[in-house]
Structures are given as C-alpha cells and as structure tokens.
Short mmCIF file of C-alpha atoms in Angstrom, two decimals:
data_model
loop_
_atom_site.label_atom_id
_atom_site.label_comp_id
_atom_site.label_asym_id
_atom_site.label_seq_id
_atom_site.Cartn_x
_atom_site.Cartn_y
_atom_site.Cartn_z
CA UNK A 171 17.57 13.42 29.58
CA UNK A 172 18.76 10.07 28.24
CA UNK A 173 18.56 10.79 24.50
CA UNK A 174 22.20 10.09 23.66
CA UNK A 175 22.49 7.06 25.93
CA UNK A 176 19.35 5.57 24.37
CA UNK A 177 20.67 6.07 20.85
CA UNK A 178 23.91 4.31 21.75
CA UNK A 179 22.31 1.16 23.14
CA UNK A 180 19.58 0.60 20.55
CA UNK A 181 19.81 -2.45 18.27
CA UNK A 182 19.88 -0.76 14.85
CA UNK A 183 22.99 0.60 13.26
CA UNK A 184 23.12 4.41 13.32
CA UNK A 185 26.03 4.75 10.88
CA UNK A 186 23.97 7.09 8.69
CA UNK A 187 23.58 9.69 11.39
CA UNK A 188 25.77 11.66 13.81
CA UNK A 189 24.44 10.50 17.21
CA UNK A 190 25.79 13.60 18.97
CA UNK A 191 23.94 15.97 16.65
CA UNK A 192 20.77 13.87 16.73
CA UNK A 193 20.75 13.63 20.55
CA UNK A 194 21.24 17.40 20.86
CA UNK A 195 18.27 17.96 18.53
CA UNK A 196 16.02 15.57 20.48
CA UNK A 197 16.92 17.19 23.82
CA UNK A 198 16.55 20.71 22.38
CA UNK A 199 13.03 19.78 21.15
CA UNK A 200 11.90 18.52 24.57
CA UNK A 201 13.52 21.45 26.44
CA UNK A 202 11.89 23.90 24.01
CA UNK A 203 8.47 22.25 24.43
CA UNK A 204 8.75 22.64 28.22
CA UNK A 205 9.99 26.25 28.05
CA UNK A 206 7.22 27.26 25.61
CA UNK A 207 4.53 25.62 27.79
CA UNK A 208 5.86 27.47 30.86
CA UNK A 209 6.23 30.77 28.96
CA UNK A 210 2.66 30.62 27.61
CA UNK A 211 1.43 30.11 31.16
CA UNK A 212 3.66 32.84 32.64
CA UNK A 213 2.34 35.26 29.97
CA UNK A 214 -1.19 34.29 31.01
CA UNK A 215 -0.40 35.41 34.56
CA UNK A 216 1.00 38.80 33.51
CA UNK A 217 -1.14 41.92 34.04
CA UNK A 218 -0.36 42.80 30.42
CA UNK A 219 -1.74 39.49 29.10
CA UNK A 220 -3.71 41.32 26.39
CA UNK A 221 -0.44 42.43 24.79
CA UNK A 222 1.03 38.94 24.92
CA UNK A 223 -1.55 36.95 22.96
CA UNK A 224 0.64 36.60 19.87
CA UNK A 225 3.45 35.29 22.07
CA UNK A 226 1.14 32.80 23.84
CA UNK A 227 -0.25 31.45 20.58
CA UNK A 228 3.21 30.94 19.10
CA UNK A 229 4.39 29.31 22.34
CA UNK A 230 1.53 26.80 22.17
CA UNK A 231 2.23 25.89 18.54
CA UNK A 232 5.95 25.61 19.20
CA UNK A 233 5.40 23.35 22.24
CA UNK A 234 3.15 20.97 20.29
CA UNK A 235 5.36 20.75 17.25
CA UNK A 236 8.69 20.44 19.09
CA UNK A 237 7.24 17.64 21.15
CA UNK A 238 5.99 15.75 18.08
CA UNK A 239 9.33 16.23 16.30
CA UNK A 240 11.31 15.27 19.44
CA UNK A 241 9.32 12.01 19.61
CA UNK A 242 9.71 11.31 15.89
CA UNK A 243 13.49 11.84 16.10
CA UNK A 244 13.64 9.45 19.08
CA UNK A 245 12.43 6.69 16.72
CA UNK A 246 14.97 5.02 14.42
CA UNK A 247 13.09 1.89 13.31
CA UNK A 248 12.61 1.96 9.51
CA UNK A 249 12.90 5.71 9.37
CA UNK A 250 12.23 7.80 6.28
CA UNK A 251 14.73 10.61 5.85
CA UNK A 252 12.38 12.63 3.62
CA UNK A 253 9.60 12.76 6.17
CA UNK A 254 12.09 13.70 8.88
CA UNK A 255 13.59 16.53 6.85
CA UNK A 256 10.23 18.09 6.00
CA UNK A 257 9.41 18.26 9.71
CA UNK A 258 12.85 19.49 10.72
CA UNK A 259 12.49 22.39 8.27
CA UNK A 260 9.00 23.16 9.57
CA UNK A 261 10.15 22.84 13.19
CA UNK A 262 13.09 25.20 12.62
CA UNK A 263 10.65 27.65 11.10
CA UNK A 264 8.15 27.57 14.01
CA UNK A 265 11.05 27.86 16.52
CA UNK A 266 12.34 30.90 14.61
CA UNK A 267 8.88 32.51 14.65
CA UNK A 268 8.49 31.81 18.38
CA UNK A 269 11.99 33.11 19.20
CA UNK A 270 11.12 36.31 17.37
CA UNK A 271 7.77 36.73 19.15
CA UNK A 272 9.37 36.11 22.56
CA UNK A 273 12.39 38.35 21.84
CA UNK A 274 10.01 41.32 21.49
CA UNK A 275 9.22 40.98 25.23
CA UNK A 276 12.61 39.74 26.43
CA UNK A 277 13.47 43.10 27.97
CA UNK A 278 10.26 43.17 30.03
CA UNK A 279 9.67 39.49 30.84
CA UNK A 280 12.48 37.14 31.89
CA UNK A 281 10.36 34.12 30.88
CA UNK A 282 10.21 35.45 27.31
CA UNK A 283 13.98 35.92 27.28
CA UNK A 284 14.66 32.35 28.47
CA UNK A 285 12.03 30.94 26.09
CA UNK A 286 13.55 32.83 23.13
CA UNK A 287 16.90 31.19 23.96
CA UNK A 288 15.34 27.72 24.12
CA UNK A 289 13.68 28.33 20.73
CA UNK A 290 16.92 29.58 19.15
CA UNK A 291 18.81 26.54 20.42
CA UNK A 292 16.14 24.25 18.97
CA UNK A 293 16.11 26.07 15.62
CA UNK A 294 19.93 25.75 15.41
CA UNK A 295 19.80 22.05 16.36
CA UNK A 296 17.18 21.30 13.66
CA UNK A 297 19.18 23.12 10.98
CA UNK A 298 22.41 21.42 12.10
CA UNK A 299 20.77 17.99 11.82
CA UNK A 300 19.51 18.74 8.30
CA UNK A 301 23.02 19.92 7.28
CA UNK A 302 24.81 16.89 8.75
CA UNK A 303 22.46 14.55 6.89
CA UNK A 304 23.03 16.29 3.60
CA UNK A 305 26.78 15.73 3.88
CA UNK A 306 26.21 12.00 4.52
CA UNK A 307 23.67 11.58 1.70
CA UNK B 89 -16.19 16.86 16.88
CA UNK B 90 -16.97 20.56 17.16
CA UNK B 91 -14.26 21.95 14.86
CA UNK B 92 -16.54 23.78 12.44
CA UNK B 93 -18.89 25.09 15.14
CA UNK B 94 -15.92 26.43 17.11
CA UNK B 95 -14.53 28.22 14.05
CA UNK B 96 -17.89 29.89 13.41
CA UNK B 97 -18.30 31.34 16.90
CA UNK B 98 -14.76 32.57 17.54
CA UNK B 99 -14.16 36.34 17.77
CA UNK B 100 -11.64 36.81 14.93
CA UNK B 101 -12.60 37.26 11.35
CA UNK B 102 -11.91 34.17 9.24
CA UNK B 103 -12.38 35.88 5.86
CA UNK B 104 -8.96 34.69 4.69
CA UNK B 105 -9.83 31.03 5.05
CA UNK B 106 -12.55 28.63 3.92
CA UNK B 107 -14.01 27.45 7.27
CA UNK B 108 -15.44 24.29 5.69
CA UNK B 109 -12.06 23.18 4.31
CA UNK B 110 -10.25 24.13 7.51
CA UNK B 111 -12.72 22.27 9.76
CA UNK B 112 -12.46 19.15 7.58
CA UNK B 113 -8.66 19.28 7.89
CA UNK B 114 -8.78 19.67 11.69
CA UNK B 115 -11.22 16.77 12.07
CA UNK B 116 -9.24 14.60 9.63
CA UNK B 117 -6.07 15.23 11.70
CA UNK B 118 -7.71 14.16 14.97
CA UNK B 119 -9.43 11.13 13.39
CA UNK B 120 -6.15 10.09 11.78
CA UNK B 121 -4.26 10.44 15.09
CA UNK B 122 -6.79 8.15 16.77
CA UNK B 123 -6.80 5.58 13.94
CA UNK B 124 -2.98 5.47 13.84
CA UNK B 125 -2.75 5.01 17.62
CA UNK B 126 -5.28 2.17 17.47
CA UNK B 127 -3.61 0.58 14.41
CA UNK B 128 -0.15 0.63 16.03
CA UNK B 129 -1.62 -1.14 19.04
CA UNK B 130 -3.60 -3.66 16.96
CA UNK B 131 -0.39 -4.48 15.03
CA UNK B 132 1.32 -5.03 18.38
CA UNK B 133 -1.28 -7.68 19.22
CA UNK B 134 -0.89 -9.55 15.92
CA UNK B 135 1.05 -12.85 15.89
CA UNK B 136 2.99 -11.45 12.95
CA UNK B 137 4.10 -8.35 14.89
CA UNK B 138 7.72 -8.81 13.68
CA UNK B 139 6.54 -8.12 10.10
CA UNK B 140 4.61 -5.03 11.12
CA UNK B 141 7.33 -2.92 12.77
CA UNK B 142 7.61 -0.49 9.84
CA UNK B 143 3.85 0.00 9.96
CA UNK B 144 3.86 0.55 13.75
CA UNK B 145 6.66 3.11 13.59
CA UNK B 146 4.95 5.09 10.82
CA UNK B 147 1.64 4.93 12.73
CA UNK B 148 3.31 6.42 15.83
CA UNK B 149 4.91 9.28 13.87
CA UNK B 150 1.69 9.97 12.01
CA UNK B 151 -0.34 10.04 15.25
CA UNK B 152 2.03 12.53 16.90
CA UNK B 153 2.30 14.83 13.93
CA UNK B 154 -1.41 14.83 12.99
CA UNK B 155 -2.27 15.68 16.55
CA UNK B 156 0.18 18.58 16.68
CA UNK B 157 -1.03 19.90 13.32
CA UNK B 158 -4.70 19.43 14.29
CA UNK B 159 -4.09 21.54 17.40
CA UNK B 160 -2.15 24.20 15.49
CA UNK B 161 -4.94 24.50 12.91
CA UNK B 162 -7.48 24.87 15.74
CA UNK B 163 -5.71 28.12 16.70
CA UNK B 164 -6.47 31.27 14.72
CA UNK B 165 -5.08 34.01 16.99
CA UNK B 166 -2.28 35.88 15.18
CA UNK B 167 -1.59 32.96 12.90
CA UNK B 168 1.36 32.77 10.52
CA UNK B 169 0.44 31.30 7.15
CA UNK B 170 4.03 30.33 6.34
CA UNK B 171 4.50 28.24 9.46
CA UNK B 172 1.14 26.58 8.84
CA UNK B 173 1.95 25.70 5.25
CA UNK B 174 5.32 24.12 6.09
CA UNK B 175 3.59 21.81 8.56
CA UNK B 176 0.67 21.04 6.26
CA UNK B 177 3.14 19.92 3.58
CA UNK B 178 5.07 17.81 6.11
CA UNK B 179 1.82 16.38 7.52
CA UNK B 180 0.55 15.44 4.05
CA UNK B 181 3.86 13.71 3.46
CA UNK B 182 3.82 11.66 6.70
CA UNK B 183 0.15 10.73 6.07
CA UNK B 184 1.10 9.57 2.57
CA UNK B 185 3.97 7.46 3.93
CA UNK B 186 1.72 5.93 6.59
CA UNK B 187 -1.10 5.22 4.12
CA UNK B 188 1.43 3.42 1.93
CA UNK B 189 2.86 1.37 4.83
CA UNK B 190 -0.64 0.39 6.00
CA UNK B 191 -1.91 -0.37 2.48
CA UNK B 192 0.72 -3.13 2.21
CA UNK B 193 -1.15 -5.04 4.95
CA UNK B 194 -4.68 -3.92 4.11
CA UNK B 195 -5.56 -7.30 2.60
CA UNK B 196 -4.50 -9.16 5.75
CA UNK B 197 -5.40 -6.76 8.55
CA UNK B 198 -8.65 -4.80 8.60
CA UNK B 199 -7.13 -2.25 11.04
CA UNK B 200 -4.45 -1.44 8.45
CA UNK B 201 -7.11 -0.97 5.77
CA UNK B 202 -9.15 1.43 7.93
CA UNK B 203 -6.02 3.28 9.03
CA UNK B 204 -4.82 3.69 5.43
CA UNK B 205 -8.18 5.30 4.62
CA UNK B 206 -7.90 7.70 7.59
CA UNK B 207 -4.38 8.67 6.45
CA UNK B 208 -5.48 9.22 2.85
CA UNK B 209 -8.37 11.42 3.97
CA UNK B 210 -5.98 13.48 6.11
CA UNK B 211 -3.41 13.79 3.31
CA UNK B 212 -6.15 15.03 0.93
CA UNK B 213 -7.47 17.48 3.54
CA UNK B 214 -3.98 18.96 4.12
CA UNK B 215 -3.35 19.38 0.39
CA UNK B 216 -6.82 20.87 -0.13
CA UNK B 217 -6.19 23.45 2.60
CA UNK B 218 -2.84 24.45 1.08
CA UNK B 219 -4.50 24.83 -2.35
CA UNK B 220 -7.42 26.88 -1.07
CA UNK B 221 -5.02 29.25 0.67
CA UNK B 222 -2.94 29.72 -2.43
CA UNK B 223 -5.99 30.86 -4.38
CA UNK B 224 -6.84 33.42 -1.67
CA UNK B 225 -3.25 34.71 -1.32
CA UNK C 1486 -13.62 8.95 13.95
CA UNK C 1487 -12.99 5.24 13.59
CA UNK C 1488 -12.71 4.29 17.28
CA UNK C 1489 -15.50 1.69 17.35
CA UNK C 1490 -14.59 0.17 13.97
CA UNK C 1491 -10.95 -0.17 15.08
CA UNK C 1492 -11.97 -1.90 18.31
CA UNK C 1493 -14.09 -4.40 16.39
CA UNK C 1494 -11.36 -5.52 14.00
CA UNK C 1495 -8.41 -5.76 16.38
CA UNK C 1496 -6.94 -9.21 17.10
CA UNK C 1497 -7.42 -9.38 20.89
CA UNK C 1498 -10.59 -10.43 22.52
CA UNK C 1499 -12.48 -7.53 24.08
CA UNK C 1500 -14.89 -9.66 26.12
CA UNK C 1501 -13.93 -7.80 29.31
CA UNK C 1502 -15.13 -4.47 28.03
CA UNK C 1503 -18.24 -2.95 26.44
CA UNK C 1504 -16.92 -1.79 23.04
CA UNK C 1505 -19.75 0.73 22.64
CA UNK C 1506 -18.99 2.46 25.94
CA UNK C 1507 -15.23 2.34 25.32
CA UNK C 1508 -15.52 3.78 21.80
CA UNK C 1509 -17.76 6.61 23.06
CA UNK C 1510 -15.16 7.45 25.74
CA UNK C 1511 -12.28 7.47 23.21
CA UNK C 1512 -14.21 9.72 20.80
CA UNK C 1513 -15.35 12.01 23.63
CA UNK C 1514 -11.70 12.42 24.73
CA UNK C 1515 -10.52 13.42 21.25
CA UNK C 1516 -13.49 15.73 20.64
CA UNK C 1517 -12.95 17.36 24.05
CA UNK C 1518 -9.21 17.86 23.34
CA UNK C 1519 -10.07 19.64 20.09
CA UNK C 1520 -12.83 21.77 21.63
CA UNK C 1521 -10.60 22.81 24.55
CA UNK C 1522 -7.72 23.73 22.21
CA UNK C 1523 -10.08 25.83 20.09
CA UNK C 1524 -11.74 27.42 23.15
CA UNK C 1525 -8.39 28.41 24.70
CA UNK C 1526 -7.46 30.10 21.43
CA UNK C 1527 -10.84 31.80 21.01
CA UNK C 1528 -10.53 33.16 24.58
CA UNK C 1529 -7.11 34.50 23.62
CA UNK C 1530 -8.72 36.51 20.82
CA UNK C 1531 -11.40 38.04 23.05
CA UNK C 1532 -11.06 41.69 24.14
CA UNK C 1533 -11.73 40.49 27.67
CA UNK C 1534 -8.85 37.98 27.61
CA UNK C 1535 -7.64 39.17 31.04
CA UNK C 1536 -10.88 37.83 32.58
CA UNK C 1537 -10.54 34.48 30.82
CA UNK C 1538 -7.12 33.30 32.03
CA UNK C 1539 -8.54 30.69 34.41
CA UNK C 1540 -10.65 29.31 31.56
CA UNK C 1541 -7.65 29.22 29.17
CA UNK C 1542 -5.44 27.43 31.68
CA UNK C 1543 -8.07 24.79 32.41
CA UNK C 1544 -8.72 24.34 28.68
CA UNK C 1545 -5.01 23.67 28.08
CA UNK C 1546 -4.79 21.09 30.87
CA UNK C 1547 -8.00 19.42 29.75
CA UNK C 1548 -6.79 19.22 26.13
CA UNK C 1549 -3.49 17.59 27.11
CA UNK C 1550 -4.99 15.10 29.50
CA UNK C 1551 -7.98 14.09 27.35
CA UNK C 1552 -5.62 13.46 24.47
CA UNK C 1553 -3.30 11.28 26.57
CA UNK C 1554 -6.26 9.33 27.98
CA UNK C 1555 -7.89 9.00 24.54
CA UNK C 1556 -4.68 7.48 23.23
CA UNK C 1557 -4.25 5.18 26.22
CA UNK C 1558 -7.84 3.90 25.84
CA UNK C 1559 -7.18 3.24 22.13
CA UNK C 1560 -4.58 0.67 23.21
CA UNK C 1561 -5.76 -2.78 24.29
CA UNK C 1562 -2.53 -4.83 24.17
CA UNK C 1563 -1.69 -6.15 27.65
CA UNK C 1564 -3.69 -3.42 29.33
CA UNK C 1565 -3.72 -2.80 33.05
CA UNK C 1566 -7.18 -1.97 34.37
CA UNK C 1567 -5.82 -0.27 37.50
CA UNK C 1568 -3.71 2.22 35.57
CA UNK C 1569 -6.65 2.93 33.27
CA UNK C 1570 -9.05 3.57 36.12
CA UNK C 1571 -6.74 6.00 37.93
CA UNK C 1572 -6.51 8.10 34.76
CA UNK C 1573 -10.22 7.85 34.00
CA UNK C 1574 -10.98 9.23 37.46
CA UNK C 1575 -8.44 12.03 37.02
CA UNK C 1576 -9.70 12.77 33.50
CA UNK C 1577 -13.31 12.97 34.69
CA UNK C 1578 -12.16 15.38 37.37
CA UNK C 1579 -10.26 17.71 35.00
CA UNK C 1580 -13.21 17.63 32.56
CA UNK C 1581 -15.53 18.58 35.40
CA UNK C 1582 -13.27 21.47 36.44
CA UNK C 1583 -13.03 22.70 32.85
CA UNK C 1584 -16.78 22.40 32.25
CA UNK C 1585 -17.32 24.53 35.36
CA UNK C 1586 -14.77 27.17 34.32
CA UNK C 1587 -16.27 27.38 30.82
CA UNK C 1588 -19.87 27.41 32.07
CA UNK C 1589 -19.14 30.69 33.90
CA UNK C 1590 -18.70 32.38 30.50
CA UNK C 1591 -21.21 30.32 28.52
CA UNK C 1592 -23.72 33.19 28.45
CA UNK C 1593 -21.16 35.61 26.99
CA UNK C 1594 -19.04 33.39 24.77
CA UNK C 1595 -20.52 30.71 22.53
CA UNK C 1596 -17.12 28.92 22.38
CA UNK C 1597 -17.21 28.48 26.16
CA UNK C 1598 -20.76 27.09 25.96
CA UNK C 1599 -19.81 24.52 23.31
CA UNK C 1600 -16.60 23.63 25.14
CA UNK C 1601 -18.46 23.13 28.43
CA UNK C 1602 -20.74 20.65 26.62
CA UNK C 1603 -17.77 18.75 25.18
CA UNK C 1604 -16.21 18.55 28.67
CA UNK C 1605 -19.46 17.35 30.26
CA UNK C 1606 -19.85 14.65 27.60
CA UNK C 1607 -16.28 13.50 28.25
CA UNK C 1608 -16.72 13.50 32.03
CA UNK C 1609 -19.88 11.37 31.65
CA UNK C 1610 -18.14 8.98 29.24
CA UNK C 1611 -15.20 8.47 31.65
CA UNK C 1612 -17.51 7.80 34.61
CA UNK C 1613 -19.66 5.46 32.51
CA UNK C 1614 -16.60 3.44 31.50
CA UNK C 1615 -15.44 3.12 35.11
CA UNK C 1616 -18.94 1.96 36.14
CA UNK C 1617 -19.27 -0.59 33.34
CA UNK C 1618 -15.91 -2.09 34.27
CA UNK C 1619 -16.86 -2.37 37.90
CA UNK C 1620 -19.88 -4.45 37.01
CA UNK C 1621 -17.71 -6.79 34.89
CA UNK C 1622 -14.93 -7.12 37.51
CA UNK D 1201 15.78 22.00 30.63
CA UNK D 1202 14.69 25.37 32.01
CA UNK D 1203 11.94 24.20 34.36
CA UNK D 1204 13.35 25.67 37.57
CA UNK D 1205 14.49 28.92 35.96
CA UNK D 1206 11.04 29.40 34.43
CA UNK D 1207 9.33 28.84 37.79
CA UNK D 1208 11.55 31.43 39.44
CA UNK D 1209 10.85 34.24 36.98
CA UNK D 1210 7.11 33.80 36.53
CA UNK D 1211 4.79 36.55 37.83
CA UNK D 1212 2.67 34.54 40.30
CA UNK D 1213 3.73 33.80 43.80
CA UNK D 1214 4.77 30.19 44.31
CA UNK D 1215 4.78 30.30 48.11
CA UNK D 1216 2.44 27.30 48.25
CA UNK D 1217 4.88 25.00 46.53
CA UNK D 1218 8.52 23.91 46.84
CA UNK D 1219 9.99 25.09 43.49
CA UNK D 1220 12.89 22.63 43.73
CA UNK D 1221 10.59 19.62 44.12
CA UNK D 1222 8.20 20.89 41.44
CA UNK D 1223 10.99 21.55 38.91
CA UNK D 1224 12.46 18.07 39.52
CA UNK D 1225 9.02 16.54 38.87
CA UNK D 1226 8.52 18.51 35.63
CA UNK D 1227 11.97 17.55 34.33
CA UNK D 1228 11.53 13.91 35.37
CA UNK D 1229 8.22 13.80 33.43
CA UNK D 1230 9.80 15.12 30.21
CA UNK D 1231 12.91 12.91 30.55
CA UNK D 1232 10.68 9.87 31.19
CA UNK D 1233 8.50 10.67 28.15
CA UNK D 1234 11.60 10.79 25.94
CA UNK D 1235 13.12 7.60 27.40
CA UNK D 1236 9.83 5.69 27.02
CA UNK D 1237 9.42 6.85 23.40
CA UNK D 1238 12.99 5.74 22.61
CA UNK D 1239 12.60 2.44 24.49
CA UNK D 1240 9.37 1.56 22.67
CA UNK D 1241 11.16 2.14 19.38
CA UNK D 1242 14.29 0.23 20.40
CA UNK D 1243 12.08 -2.72 21.43
CA UNK D 1244 10.45 -2.53 17.98
CA UNK D 1245 13.88 -3.02 16.40
CA UNK D 1246 14.79 -6.05 18.51
CA UNK D 1247 14.63 -9.52 16.93
CA UNK D 1248 12.61 -10.60 19.95
CA UNK D 1249 9.96 -7.89 19.41
CA UNK D 1250 7.15 -10.45 19.89
CA UNK D 1251 8.25 -10.90 23.52
CA UNK D 1252 8.37 -7.15 24.15
CA UNK D 1253 4.83 -6.09 23.25
CA UNK D 1254 3.77 -5.57 26.88
CA UNK D 1255 6.83 -3.38 27.41
CA UNK D 1256 6.13 -1.35 24.23
CA UNK D 1257 2.50 -0.76 25.15
CA UNK D 1258 3.39 0.41 28.67
CA UNK D 1259 6.14 2.65 27.25
CA UNK D 1260 3.65 4.34 24.92
CA UNK D 1261 1.13 4.97 27.72
CA UNK D 1262 3.83 6.22 30.04
CA UNK D 1263 5.23 8.61 27.40
CA UNK D 1264 1.80 10.13 26.70
CA UNK D 1265 0.82 10.53 30.31
CA UNK D 1266 4.17 11.86 31.59
CA UNK D 1267 4.15 14.44 28.84
CA UNK D 1268 0.62 15.59 29.68
CA UNK D 1269 1.45 15.76 33.40
CA UNK D 1270 4.78 17.53 32.74
CA UNK D 1271 2.90 20.18 30.78
CA UNK D 1272 0.17 20.53 33.38
CA UNK D 1273 2.76 20.98 36.16
CA UNK D 1274 4.51 23.65 34.06
CA UNK D 1275 1.33 25.76 34.38
CA UNK D 1276 0.75 27.72 37.57
CA UNK D 1277 -2.01 30.15 36.53
CA UNK D 1278 -5.13 29.53 38.63
CA UNK D 1279 -4.14 25.98 39.36
CA UNK D 1280 -6.36 23.45 41.10
CA UNK D 1281 -4.46 21.32 43.60
CA UNK D 1282 -7.08 18.54 43.52
CA UNK D 1283 -6.85 18.03 39.78
CA UNK D 1284 -3.07 18.02 40.00
CA UNK D 1285 -2.96 15.45 42.77
CA UNK D 1286 -5.29 13.01 40.98
CA UNK D 1287 -2.96 13.07 37.97
CA UNK D 1288 0.21 12.85 40.04
CA UNK D 1289 -1.14 9.69 41.69
CA UNK D 1290 -2.12 8.22 38.31
CA UNK D 1291 1.23 9.24 36.79
CA UNK D 1292 3.18 7.63 39.65
CA UNK D 1293 1.15 4.48 39.08
CA UNK D 1294 1.78 4.29 35.30
CA UNK D 1295 5.50 5.00 35.88
CA UNK D 1296 5.60 2.19 38.43
CA UNK D 1297 3.91 -0.22 35.99
CA UNK D 1298 6.30 0.77 33.20
CA UNK D 1299 9.38 0.50 35.43
CA UNK D 1300 8.25 -3.02 36.34
CA UNK D 1301 7.64 -4.04 32.70
CA UNK D 1302 11.03 -2.67 31.63
CA UNK D 1303 12.89 -4.16 34.61
CA UNK D 1304 11.91 -7.65 33.38
CA UNK D 1305 14.14 -7.08 30.33
CA UNK D 1306 16.82 -4.92 31.96
CA UNK D 1307 19.33 -7.77 31.99
CA UNK D 1308 18.92 -8.38 28.24
CA UNK D 1309 18.27 -4.91 26.85
CA UNK D 1310 20.19 -1.84 28.01
CA UNK D 1311 17.40 0.46 26.73
CA UNK D 1312 14.95 -1.26 29.08
CA UNK D 1313 17.36 -0.80 31.99
CA UNK D 1314 17.79 2.93 31.31
CA UNK D 1315 14.06 3.37 30.73
CA UNK D 1316 13.22 1.60 34.01
CA UNK D 1317 15.50 4.09 35.80
CA UNK D 1318 13.81 7.07 34.13
CA UNK D 1319 10.39 5.68 35.16
CA UNK D 1320 11.50 5.09 38.77
CA UNK D 1321 12.87 8.63 39.01
CA UNK D 1322 9.58 10.01 37.70
CA UNK D 1323 7.50 7.87 40.06
CA UNK D 1324 9.59 9.10 43.02
CA UNK D 1325 9.32 12.74 41.87
CA UNK D 1326 5.51 12.50 41.59
CA UNK D 1327 5.16 10.94 45.05
CA UNK D 1328 7.57 13.50 46.54
CA UNK D 1329 5.51 16.37 45.10
CA UNK D 1330 2.28 14.93 46.52
CA UNK D 1331 3.95 14.56 49.95
CA UNK D 1332 5.41 18.06 50.00
CA UNK D 1333 2.02 19.53 49.15
CA UNK D 1334 0.32 17.61 51.93
CA UNK D 1335 2.68 19.12 54.48
CA UNK D 1336 1.92 22.63 53.22
CA UNK D 1337 -1.86 22.10 53.08
#
C-alpha cells in the first residue's frame, strides 16, 4: 500500500492532519474491506453456513463502508472535516459491530478470528484519527 | 430499479420498517451515485475544470458513500438499526454538502443542476427514513 | 436515474456513441447491482441458505462488477474504447452466469426470478452497446 | 493486508490455484485502487489540473475496476474460472492504460510516478495469475 507515500507527495499542505495517523487509517480501511470480503466468502463455504448469516451480512456491510471511507480519506482536495468525522464515527461503529459478530466464531473459524482483528484495527484507527483532529481543531 | 419489489418478496418480516420509504431511499442512493459519477466526469471535461475541483471532489465522495449506503440498506438479514442510522445521518450530510457545491454552478452547468437535485432527493430520503424509524422505535 | 439526461448535457461531443443505448446500459448496470445485492441478502435469510451459496457468490460478483462498469460507462472524458469493450464483454459474461445461477431457483424464490431478469437485461444491454460501437467503428 | 492468510484458512480446497500468486494479485488490486484514488485527487489539486484530465479519468476507472476484481478474487466459493479470466484480462488492460497515462507525468508529479508503479505491479499480477491457471488447466 502506498497511502503514506501518496500523502507526502501531494500538492496540498497537510499541516492540519497527522499524515502517519491518516495513512494508518486509510490502509486499515482497505485491509479491513479485503478481510471482510474474504471472511464473508469463507463463511459461505462452511458446512455451518446457516449459523453464520449474521456474520456474513455484517462482513458485507463492513467491506462496503470501509472501502468508501478509505477512498474518501485518500482525497484531500477541498475536504470538509465535518463530513469526514460523521463517516469516521459510523465506520468505527460498523467495524465494532463486525468485530463482535466475527469474535463469536473466532474459536471455531480462523477466518473469523483474523477478520475480527482487521475490524478492531480499523475501528481503533478511525477513533484515533477523530481524536487527533480534535486536538488540532 | 427493483428495490421495492425485492423488499416485498424477501423471506424476512419487514414489519419494523416502511417498505415504501426504504425503497425510495435505496433508489435515491443509487441514482445519486450515478449522477455524481457523471457530474464529476462532466466537470472534468469543462474548460473551466480548475474552478470545479471542489465540486468534483465532493461528487466522488458522494458517489462512493451513497453506493455503500444503498447496498447496506438493500440488506435486511440481521440488521442493526444503530449502524444504519449513523450512516444515514452521515450520508444525508455528504449529500447536503454535494448539493451545495453543485448548486453554486447550477446556473452555468446543467450537469451540476441535475446532480444537485439528485443529491437533494437523496438527502431528503435519508432523513425521511431516519424519522420513520424513530416513530416506530 | 438521470443517466440519459446527464449524457445529453455534458460538454463533450458524443457523436461516436448512441446515447440511448449507452444510457440504457448504464441504468441496467446500476439496477442489476442493486438487484444482485438484494438477492444475495434475501438468499441469506432463506432457511435453505446452504443450497443457495453458489447463487449468493455469483450475486456478489455481479453486483461489484456491474457497479464498476456502470461507473466507467458514466465517464466520457478521454475514454478508451478498447478498455470499455473488454469490460463490457466480461460484464455480459458475469451477468449471464448470474442469470443462470438465479434461474435455477426462480421457481422457488421470487427474488431469484426478479434478479435473473435484471441480469438478463444487463447482459443484453452490454452486448447491444458492443454491437452498436462496432457498426460505428 | 491479510489476503494470503485468509486463503490459507478458508474451508475449500485451493488445489487448483497457486495461493501465493492469487494473494499477490488480490493485494496488488487493492493497493492499485488506493493509489489511483489518491493520484486522481492529487492531480485535482495541481495547478495544471486542466492538463491532467485524461490521467484523472483513467485513475478513476482503474480504481473502480481493480477494487471489483480484488473483491471477486477474494471469493473462492463455487468460482467460475471463465468469468475470472475475462475480468483479469480486462483489469490488466485498464492497469496498462492507466500506467501509461500516469507515466507521461511521472517526471513532473511524484504521485503519477508512484501510481504508475502500482498499476504496473497490478497488471503483472493479473497476467501472472492468468498464466499460472493456464498451466494447471
């Protein structure tokens, strides 16, 4: 992933944001989207798929929303901090819900364990980015 | 679009939600995503592209987020009303910001005028869905 | 959906393409993406979910790819006909595969019947657009 | 990214595919989608944006299509090798076109240079995966 590198070479000043924290959040969003997509599919291939439908649904939501937020955070032209924060809060919340759903099956399915970790990392990264911004503002 | 039809034939009970209001919100999200994608590209082809970068950026965010929310709302298996509401609020807010950015150029560029209307419809549909749920809850 | 309207008001000349056929393909892609997302979720809520995993997987692929192609077709700035055609062929092929998977369950599940129709419409629209271009080129 | 880890722990047999090559292709698709999204936005912030519209448009296409293909490749349930190959070919072709568009500005804009590299890596990974499959089949 080139998130940090791309932030460093872009024309606009980033003095209002911690590039390290922002890059970690972007990469966590993309990694979480991939893990959730793979976990939903792995669940679909389990014999016990009927017990995993809640997990699959949350995985699909989490993948879509992390991807949209990861893209939005990759954009810095004329950005609107209020819009960003509303989505970071919502993204942290869907990651938390997905981590919880996956954690229920983490003992039985390795893919749920790994996916729960990816969701927790993304939730932390979103909350960290909100906190860092508040200090600056 | 088959949003309403699909809601009516799905196995789960939808008694907690107004299918009409939900279907309108799903369709408004997808229509807004398409209009924003087309508007960003039309702006890119304008001679005055350098004056339209704020509009393009907001269009791209709005397209990504409306699409993610439109997909999430299309799912009803084991849904979590709190996650949904956080994203509906955020989606209404990005649609409002995009409608405002496009409205600035609505007199000069027809694509901005049409896009502003698609964003306003989607903002209204998101707020309507939040309100309807509150009454039920 | 505003696909046709947006094509008509954009700055670039569209003389190399039939706007009617292009707009139908864009709208068919977005409608198919929504129907596939809803069908995958409806399958997930069926008691017989274990028999529907092939259908769910194809629905998810078809949703992702129709959305990407619908967005790409909404862009006309500096477009590359060869790239477009490769994706239209691939999109027609995934729509065909999904229509087939859904048709298997069309007698039992109304959502599969509706989804199969949305996929068939999209497959036709992609093939039509390829054909129309060939005549022009 | 957890692409390889997720492939290794999933229930289905992967004997028909080289997990190393597949994981590299999935990760290259997601990394390319992020780089293209960031490059399009960086171009939008350049003073010379009017000269970069071709690059922006190709970036946006490439981001959407790499993301869709990265998701599709992350799914292994009941997969259809023919559908996959059609999209891998198309994805390699859009990555090649985007690498070329970005390379034109690589001397002037660092973000175009990095993005061209991400596109070239993804093009190679797609072609490698097609080749490896042909040997197996």
